Short mmCIF file of C-alpha atoms in Angstrom, two decimals:
data_model
loop_
_atom_site.label_atom_id
_atom_site.label_comp_id
_atom_site.label_asym_id
_atom_site.label_seq_id
_atom_site.Cartn_x
_atom_site.Cartn_y
_atom_site.Cartn_z
CA MET A 1 -55.72 -5.65 103.51
CA LEU A 2 -53.35 -7.35 105.93
CA SER A 3 -54.31 -10.09 108.40
CA VAL A 4 -52.49 -9.31 111.62
CA ASN A 5 -55.20 -8.94 114.27
CA VAL A 6 -53.15 -7.27 116.97
CA GLY A 7 -53.84 -4.64 119.58
CA PRO A 8 -54.53 -4.71 123.30
CA GLY A 9 -57.56 -3.26 125.02
CA PRO A 10 -61.28 -3.29 124.14
CA ALA A 11 -62.16 -4.97 120.86
CA SER A 12 -65.25 -4.36 118.75
CA HIS A 13 -64.94 -7.62 116.85
CA GLY A 14 -63.23 -10.95 117.39
CA ASP A 15 -61.31 -10.45 114.15
CA ALA A 16 -60.37 -7.69 111.71
CA VAL A 17 -62.99 -5.09 110.71
CA ILE A 18 -63.22 -4.97 106.91
CA SER A 19 -66.23 -2.78 106.01
CA ILE A 20 -68.26 0.02 107.64
CA ALA A 21 -71.43 1.84 106.56
CA THR A 22 -73.52 4.49 108.31
CA GLY A 23 -77.19 5.42 108.15
CA GLN A 24 -80.32 6.03 110.24
CA VAL A 25 -82.89 3.71 111.77
CA ASP A 26 -85.94 5.25 113.49
CA GLY A 27 -84.24 8.63 113.32
CA ARG A 28 -81.12 7.48 115.16
CA PRO A 29 -77.65 7.39 113.57
CA ILE A 30 -76.18 3.92 113.27
CA ALA A 31 -73.03 2.28 111.99
CA ILE A 32 -72.77 -1.26 110.68
CA SER A 33 -69.38 -2.91 110.92
CA THR A 34 -68.47 -6.07 109.09
CA GLY A 35 -65.74 -8.17 110.61
CA ARG A 36 -64.35 -11.53 109.72
CA ASP A 37 -66.31 -12.81 112.74
CA ALA A 38 -69.69 -11.04 112.61
CA VAL A 39 -71.76 -8.07 111.40
CA ARG A 40 -72.61 -5.65 114.20
CA ILE A 41 -74.99 -2.67 114.35
CA TRP A 42 -74.10 0.25 116.63
CA ASP A 43 -76.20 3.12 117.97
CA LEU A 44 -73.81 6.06 117.54
CA ILE A 45 -75.52 8.14 120.24
CA THR A 46 -75.35 5.55 123.02
CA ARG A 47 -72.25 3.89 121.50
CA LYS A 48 -73.82 0.50 122.22
CA GLN A 49 -74.29 -2.50 120.00
CA VAL A 50 -77.98 -2.83 119.17
CA GLY A 51 -78.01 -5.92 117.03
CA GLY A 52 -76.39 -7.60 114.11
CA LEU A 53 -77.06 -9.20 110.76
CA THR A 54 -77.07 -12.99 110.86
CA ILE A 55 -77.48 -15.39 107.98
CA GLU A 56 -79.91 -18.02 109.20
CA GLU A 57 -79.16 -21.68 108.72
CA THR A 58 -81.89 -23.91 107.31
CA ALA A 59 -82.21 -27.68 107.39
CA ASP A 60 -81.77 -28.03 103.64
CA GLU A 61 -78.99 -25.41 103.41
CA PRO A 62 -76.62 -25.66 106.38
CA LEU A 63 -74.03 -22.91 106.68
CA THR A 64 -70.54 -23.74 105.47
CA GLY A 65 -68.58 -20.67 106.49
CA TYR A 66 -68.53 -19.28 102.96
CA GLU A 67 -71.56 -17.10 103.77
CA ARG A 68 -69.32 -14.58 105.55
CA ILE A 69 -70.25 -10.98 104.72
CA LEU A 70 -67.39 -8.93 103.26
CA SER A 71 -69.01 -5.61 102.35
CA ILE A 72 -71.97 -3.51 103.47
CA ALA A 73 -73.94 -0.46 102.30
CA VAL A 74 -76.95 1.32 103.81
CA GLY A 75 -79.84 2.88 101.88
CA GLN A 76 -83.64 3.05 101.65
CA MET A 77 -86.33 1.17 99.76
CA ASP A 78 -90.03 2.03 99.96
CA GLY A 79 -89.28 4.40 102.83
CA ARG A 80 -87.63 1.81 105.05
CA PRO A 81 -83.94 1.55 105.91
CA ILE A 82 -82.21 -1.40 104.32
CA ALA A 83 -78.71 -2.76 104.01
CA LEU A 84 -77.06 -4.42 101.05
CA SER A 85 -74.30 -6.93 101.73
CA GLY A 86 -71.81 -8.79 99.57
CA GLY A 87 -70.36 -12.09 100.59
CA LEU A 88 -67.53 -14.54 100.30
CA ASP A 89 -70.10 -16.92 98.77
CA ALA A 90 -70.55 -14.58 95.76
CA THR A 91 -74.07 -13.54 96.82
CA ILE A 92 -75.74 -10.20 97.52
CA ARG A 93 -78.27 -10.03 100.34
CA ILE A 94 -80.88 -7.40 101.20
CA TRP A 95 -81.66 -6.69 104.86
CA ASP A 96 -84.47 -4.84 106.64
CA LEU A 97 -82.62 -2.77 109.25
CA THR A 98 -85.72 -2.30 111.40
CA THR A 99 -86.24 -6.02 111.89
CA ARG A 100 -82.62 -6.98 111.14
CA ARG A 101 -83.91 -9.81 108.95
CA GLN A 102 -82.90 -10.80 105.44
CA ILE A 103 -85.44 -9.90 102.74
CA GLY A 104 -85.96 -12.79 100.37
CA ASP A 105 -83.35 -15.09 98.92
CA PRO A 106 -79.80 -14.01 98.06
CA LEU A 107 -79.16 -12.44 94.66
CA THR A 108 -76.84 -14.61 92.61
CA GLY A 109 -74.78 -14.08 89.47
CA HIS A 110 -71.24 -13.31 90.56
CA GLU A 111 -68.78 -16.15 90.13
CA ARG A 112 -66.48 -15.14 92.99
CA SER A 113 -66.59 -13.12 96.23
CA VAL A 114 -68.46 -9.80 96.29
CA VAL A 115 -66.12 -7.25 97.88
CA SER A 116 -67.98 -3.96 97.32
CA VAL A 117 -71.64 -2.92 97.22
CA ALA A 118 -73.46 0.39 96.81
CA PHE A 119 -76.93 1.87 96.32
CA GLY A 120 -78.04 3.92 93.30
CA GLN A 121 -81.12 4.96 91.33
CA VAL A 122 -82.16 4.43 87.71
CA ASN A 123 -85.29 6.19 86.47
CA GLY A 124 -86.41 6.69 90.06
CA ARG A 125 -86.05 3.00 90.95
CA PRO A 126 -83.66 1.85 93.67
CA VAL A 127 -80.84 -0.34 92.41
CA GLY A 128 -78.05 -2.24 94.06
CA ILE A 129 -74.53 -2.24 92.66
CA SER A 130 -72.09 -5.05 93.35
CA ALA A 131 -68.52 -5.78 92.34
CA GLY A 132 -65.99 -8.39 93.19
CA LYS A 133 -63.23 -10.79 92.46
CA ASP A 134 -64.74 -11.92 89.16
CA ALA A 135 -63.85 -8.48 87.71
CA THR A 136 -67.50 -7.63 87.00
CA ILE A 137 -69.95 -4.99 88.19
CA ARG A 138 -73.60 -6.03 88.34
CA ILE A 139 -76.68 -3.85 88.68
CA TRP A 140 -79.78 -5.16 90.47
CA ASP A 141 -83.35 -3.87 90.45
CA LEU A 142 -84.12 -4.04 94.17
CA THR A 143 -87.87 -4.05 93.59
CA THR A 144 -87.97 -7.01 91.22
CA ARG A 145 -84.76 -8.54 92.63
CA LYS A 146 -83.50 -9.14 89.07
CA GLN A 147 -80.16 -8.33 87.49
CA MET A 148 -80.41 -5.42 85.05
CA GLY A 149 -78.66 -6.13 81.78
CA ASP A 150 -75.31 -7.76 81.32
CA PRO A 151 -72.43 -7.43 83.77
CA LEU A 152 -70.20 -4.36 83.35
CA THR A 153 -66.79 -5.61 82.25
CA GLY A 154 -63.45 -3.97 81.57
CA HIS A 155 -61.40 -4.29 84.74
CA SER A 156 -58.79 -7.01 84.51
CA GLY A 157 -58.88 -8.07 88.16
CA THR A 158 -60.71 -7.70 91.45
CA ILE A 159 -62.85 -4.57 91.68
CA ALA A 160 -62.23 -3.26 95.18
CA SER A 161 -64.67 -0.36 95.34
CA VAL A 162 -67.81 0.98 93.64
CA MET A 163 -69.73 4.19 94.26
CA ALA A 164 -72.89 5.60 92.63
CA SER A 165 -73.32 9.26 91.67
CA GLU A 166 -74.77 11.53 88.98
CA MET A 167 -73.01 13.27 86.10
CA ASN A 168 -74.88 15.89 84.09
CA GLY A 169 -78.17 14.47 85.33
CA ARG A 170 -77.48 10.85 84.44
CA PRO A 171 -76.70 8.13 86.98
CA VAL A 172 -73.16 6.78 86.93
CA VAL A 173 -71.03 4.25 88.76
CA VAL A 174 -67.38 4.85 89.63
CA SER A 175 -65.18 1.82 90.19
CA GLY A 176 -61.61 1.17 91.24
CA GLY A 177 -59.71 -2.06 90.83
CA ARG A 178 -56.64 -4.14 91.30
CA ASP A 179 -55.60 -3.28 87.74
CA GLY A 180 -54.77 0.23 89.00
CA THR A 181 -57.55 1.96 87.06
CA VAL A 182 -60.59 4.04 87.96
CA ARG A 183 -63.53 3.72 85.57
CA ILE A 184 -66.81 5.59 85.12
CA TRP A 185 -69.91 3.79 83.85
CA ASP A 186 -73.35 4.88 82.67
CA LEU A 187 -75.64 3.18 85.17
CA ALA A 188 -78.61 3.08 82.76
CA THR A 189 -76.80 1.67 79.70
CA GLY A 190 -74.02 -0.27 81.42
CA LYS A 191 -71.42 1.30 79.11
CA GLN A 192 -68.08 2.71 80.22
CA ILE A 193 -67.86 6.48 79.82
CA GLY A 194 -64.59 7.62 78.30
CA ASP A 195 -61.19 6.11 78.91
CA SER A 196 -60.04 4.52 82.13
CA LEU A 197 -58.46 6.91 84.63
CA THR A 198 -54.85 5.87 85.07
CA GLY A 199 -52.11 7.11 87.34
CA HIS A 200 -52.08 4.83 90.36
CA LYS A 201 -49.00 2.61 90.42
CA SER A 202 -50.71 -0.21 92.27
CA ASN A 203 -54.18 -1.42 93.31
CA VAL A 204 -56.95 1.15 93.65
CA THR A 205 -58.24 0.37 97.13
CA SER A 206 -61.15 2.81 97.39
CA VAL A 207 -63.17 5.39 95.42
CA ALA A 208 -65.50 8.18 96.55
CA VAL A 209 -67.42 10.96 94.79
CA GLY A 210 -68.10 14.46 96.12
CA ASP A 211 -68.38 18.17 95.37
CA VAL A 212 -65.43 20.57 95.31
CA ASN A 213 -66.11 24.19 94.38
CA GLY A 214 -69.26 23.24 92.49
CA ARG A 215 -67.83 20.42 90.42
CA GLN A 216 -68.11 16.69 90.95
CA VAL A 217 -64.82 15.00 91.68
CA VAL A 218 -63.71 11.41 92.09
CA VAL A 219 -61.33 10.65 94.94
CA SER A 220 -59.31 7.45 94.68
CA GLY A 221 -56.99 5.82 97.17
CA GLY A 222 -54.13 3.63 96.03
CA TRP A 223 -52.21 0.84 97.69
CA GLU A 224 -49.02 2.76 96.89
CA GLY A 225 -50.18 5.32 99.49
CA THR A 226 -51.42 8.15 97.28
CA VAL A 227 -54.81 9.84 97.08
CA ARG A 228 -55.77 11.20 93.67
CA LEU A 229 -58.52 13.57 92.51
CA TRP A 230 -60.26 13.47 89.13
CA ASP A 231 -62.85 15.64 87.43
CA LEU A 232 -65.89 13.36 87.13
CA ALA A 233 -67.17 15.03 83.94
CA THR A 234 -63.89 15.10 82.00
CA GLY A 235 -61.96 12.25 83.61
CA LYS A 236 -58.93 14.54 83.90
CA PRO A 237 -56.66 14.43 86.98
CA ILE A 238 -56.85 17.41 89.31
CA GLY A 239 -53.41 18.43 90.50
CA ASP A 240 -50.68 16.17 91.79
CA PRO A 241 -51.46 13.14 93.94
CA LEU A 242 -51.52 13.55 97.72
CA LEU A 243 -48.74 11.54 99.35
CA ALA A 244 -51.05 10.31 102.06
CA HIS A 245 -49.78 7.13 103.74
CA GLU A 246 -46.67 4.99 104.05
CA PRO A 247 -46.07 2.18 103.33
CA ALA A 248 -49.56 1.69 101.89
CA GLY A 249 -52.95 3.36 101.62
CA GLY A 250 -56.51 2.21 102.14
CA PRO A 251 -60.03 3.70 102.34
CA VAL A 252 -61.03 7.25 101.34
CA VAL A 253 -64.20 9.31 101.81
CA ILE A 254 -65.09 12.88 100.84
CA THR A 255 -67.51 15.01 102.85
CA GLN A 256 -68.33 18.60 103.82
CA MET A 257 -66.98 20.02 107.07
CA SER A 258 -68.10 23.50 108.15
CA GLY A 259 -69.08 24.26 104.57
CA ARG A 260 -65.83 23.16 102.95
CA PRO A 261 -64.94 19.86 101.31
CA VAL A 262 -62.56 17.52 103.10
CA ILE A 263 -61.13 14.10 102.32
CA VAL A 264 -60.56 11.53 105.04
CA SER A 265 -58.08 8.75 104.28
CA GLY A 266 -56.79 5.74 106.17
CA GLY A 267 -53.74 3.59 105.75
CA VAL A 268 -51.48 0.81 106.88
CA ASP A 269 -49.62 3.41 109.01
CA HIS A 270 -52.51 3.13 111.57
CA THR A 271 -53.63 6.74 110.95
CA LEU A 272 -56.59 8.67 109.60
CA ARG A 273 -55.67 11.89 107.84
CA VAL A 274 -57.87 14.81 106.83
CA TRP A 275 -57.12 16.77 103.65
CA ASP A 276 -58.29 20.01 102.07
CA PRO A 277 -58.85 19.11 98.38
CA ILE A 278 -58.65 22.77 97.34
CA THR A 279 -55.33 23.68 98.97
CA ARG A 280 -54.21 20.03 98.83
CA ALA A 281 -52.80 20.37 102.35
CA GLN A 282 -53.27 18.05 105.28
CA ILE A 283 -55.50 19.56 107.97
CA GLY A 284 -53.86 19.21 111.36
CA GLU A 285 -52.02 16.19 112.68
CA PRO A 286 -52.94 12.58 111.83
CA LEU A 287 -55.67 10.98 113.93
CA THR A 288 -54.04 8.18 115.91
CA GLY A 289 -55.42 5.39 118.04
CA HIS A 290 -55.64 2.32 115.85
CA ASP A 291 -52.90 -0.21 116.43
CA TRP A 292 -52.73 -1.52 112.89
CA ALA A 293 -53.98 -0.98 109.33
CA ILE A 294 -57.26 0.89 108.80
CA ASN A 295 -59.55 -1.00 106.42
CA ALA A 296 -62.77 1.05 106.42
CA ILE A 297 -64.04 4.60 107.01
CA ALA A 298 -67.55 6.11 106.93
CA VAL A 299 -68.70 9.62 107.88
CA THR A 300 -72.02 10.74 109.38
CA GLN A 301 -73.67 13.36 111.60
CA VAL A 302 -74.25 12.53 115.27
CA ASN A 303 -75.97 15.22 117.37
CA SER A 304 -74.82 17.89 114.87
CA ARG A 305 -71.24 16.68 115.08
CA LEU A 306 -69.40 15.39 112.02
CA ILE A 307 -68.18 11.95 113.01
CA ALA A 308 -65.86 9.56 111.20
CA VAL A 309 -66.23 5.86 111.99
CA SER A 310 -63.20 3.68 111.28
CA GLY A 311 -62.37 0.01 111.56
CA GLY A 312 -59.22 -1.95 111.12
CA GLU A 313 -57.00 -4.94 111.56
CA ASP A 314 -56.76 -4.25 115.31
CA ARG A 315 -60.38 -5.53 115.63
CA THR A 316 -61.70 -2.14 116.75
CA VAL A 317 -64.37 0.29 115.55
CA ARG A 318 -63.50 3.84 116.57
CA THR A 319 -65.31 7.18 116.25
CA TRP A 320 -63.72 10.58 115.70
CA ASP A 321 -65.00 14.16 115.91
CA LEU A 322 -63.64 15.69 112.69
CA ILE A 323 -64.00 19.26 113.99
CA THR A 324 -62.11 18.79 117.25
CA ARG A 325 -59.96 16.04 115.71
CA GLU A 326 -60.31 13.85 118.78
CA GLN A 327 -61.40 10.26 119.26
CA THR A 328 -64.81 10.22 120.95
CA GLY A 329 -64.38 7.72 123.73
CA GLU A 330 -62.98 4.22 123.73
CA PRO A 331 -63.50 1.78 120.85
CA LEU A 332 -67.03 0.45 120.52
CA VAL A 333 -67.24 -2.85 122.39
CA GLY A 334 -69.19 -5.73 120.86
CA HIS A 335 -71.16 -8.49 122.50
CA GLU A 336 -69.79 -11.99 122.67
CA PRO A 337 -71.30 -14.53 120.26
CA GLY A 338 -74.64 -15.84 121.47
CA ILE A 339 -75.73 -12.67 123.28
CA THR A 340 -78.80 -11.00 121.78
CA PRO A 341 -78.76 -7.24 122.50
CA ALA A 342 -81.83 -5.09 122.88
CA GLY A 343 -83.23 -3.30 119.85
CA LEU A 344 -83.04 0.43 119.18
CA GLN A 345 -84.78 2.46 121.88
#
């Protein structure tokens, strides 16, 4: 996205927020935000920072600055909450979210920056999925910490977003890239399923997978400002694209709100917008508060409320009640470098 870093008032990070993931630690909902300055963990009930993820410097491997984390995902392994991160240094790292410590050495194989990561399962085993600027997708067995098979290739440029799902009982990966295509891959065999999904006129910035009226759909956001829907099983487009954001689009997620599917999108126009994928209409007015482009969105439940967490170029992480369509308080405020916050209570 853009590098502007503007906006008065409380800041969550010292620089732009580029990735957000949500999950639970010790039964409490958390968000992890990745900025160009740091990775912060937030308790979404207290709205306080409760830690961060820090790559530790060693005597034989001093940090160079290229270890900056660009992407984050939250999942579970052996019953414990973990995070998967992708970095500017082309590595993938696994983190124990209870201790906030890195598990083992980084996973290596990518030749350039890792810009998207996700969790999946193959034959009941947890796997990590990574994609990046080298135009490859790689699958990792998180138990053995080994790459599974050859890289998945086909995109002709940076792969901006990957998401794991299931199609007819088999695990799949959905990817979107700078070449303007969305692709579906068999996670077990590493083979592309069907033809590439084409229609975006520019970069695909984000992909998500969800359920609409009993069928699995892919939602893709494009830099040209549109949001498109595709039938996951057939690869066919569903209806006309949603003209979501001007001058450019960004992240998309799909979730269930009061029993109906909704899409949440963000863009360079500083807004989040909520869409009904069945009627294809925008629900209510745009959600406003960010002062510049929105780079990341995640959705979770907090005290039975459906909450969207967003981050952007204005250095803020903000939370929104999707039912009332209101921002829940001021932006989350981060600690200054060097301060060690208390753990989860």
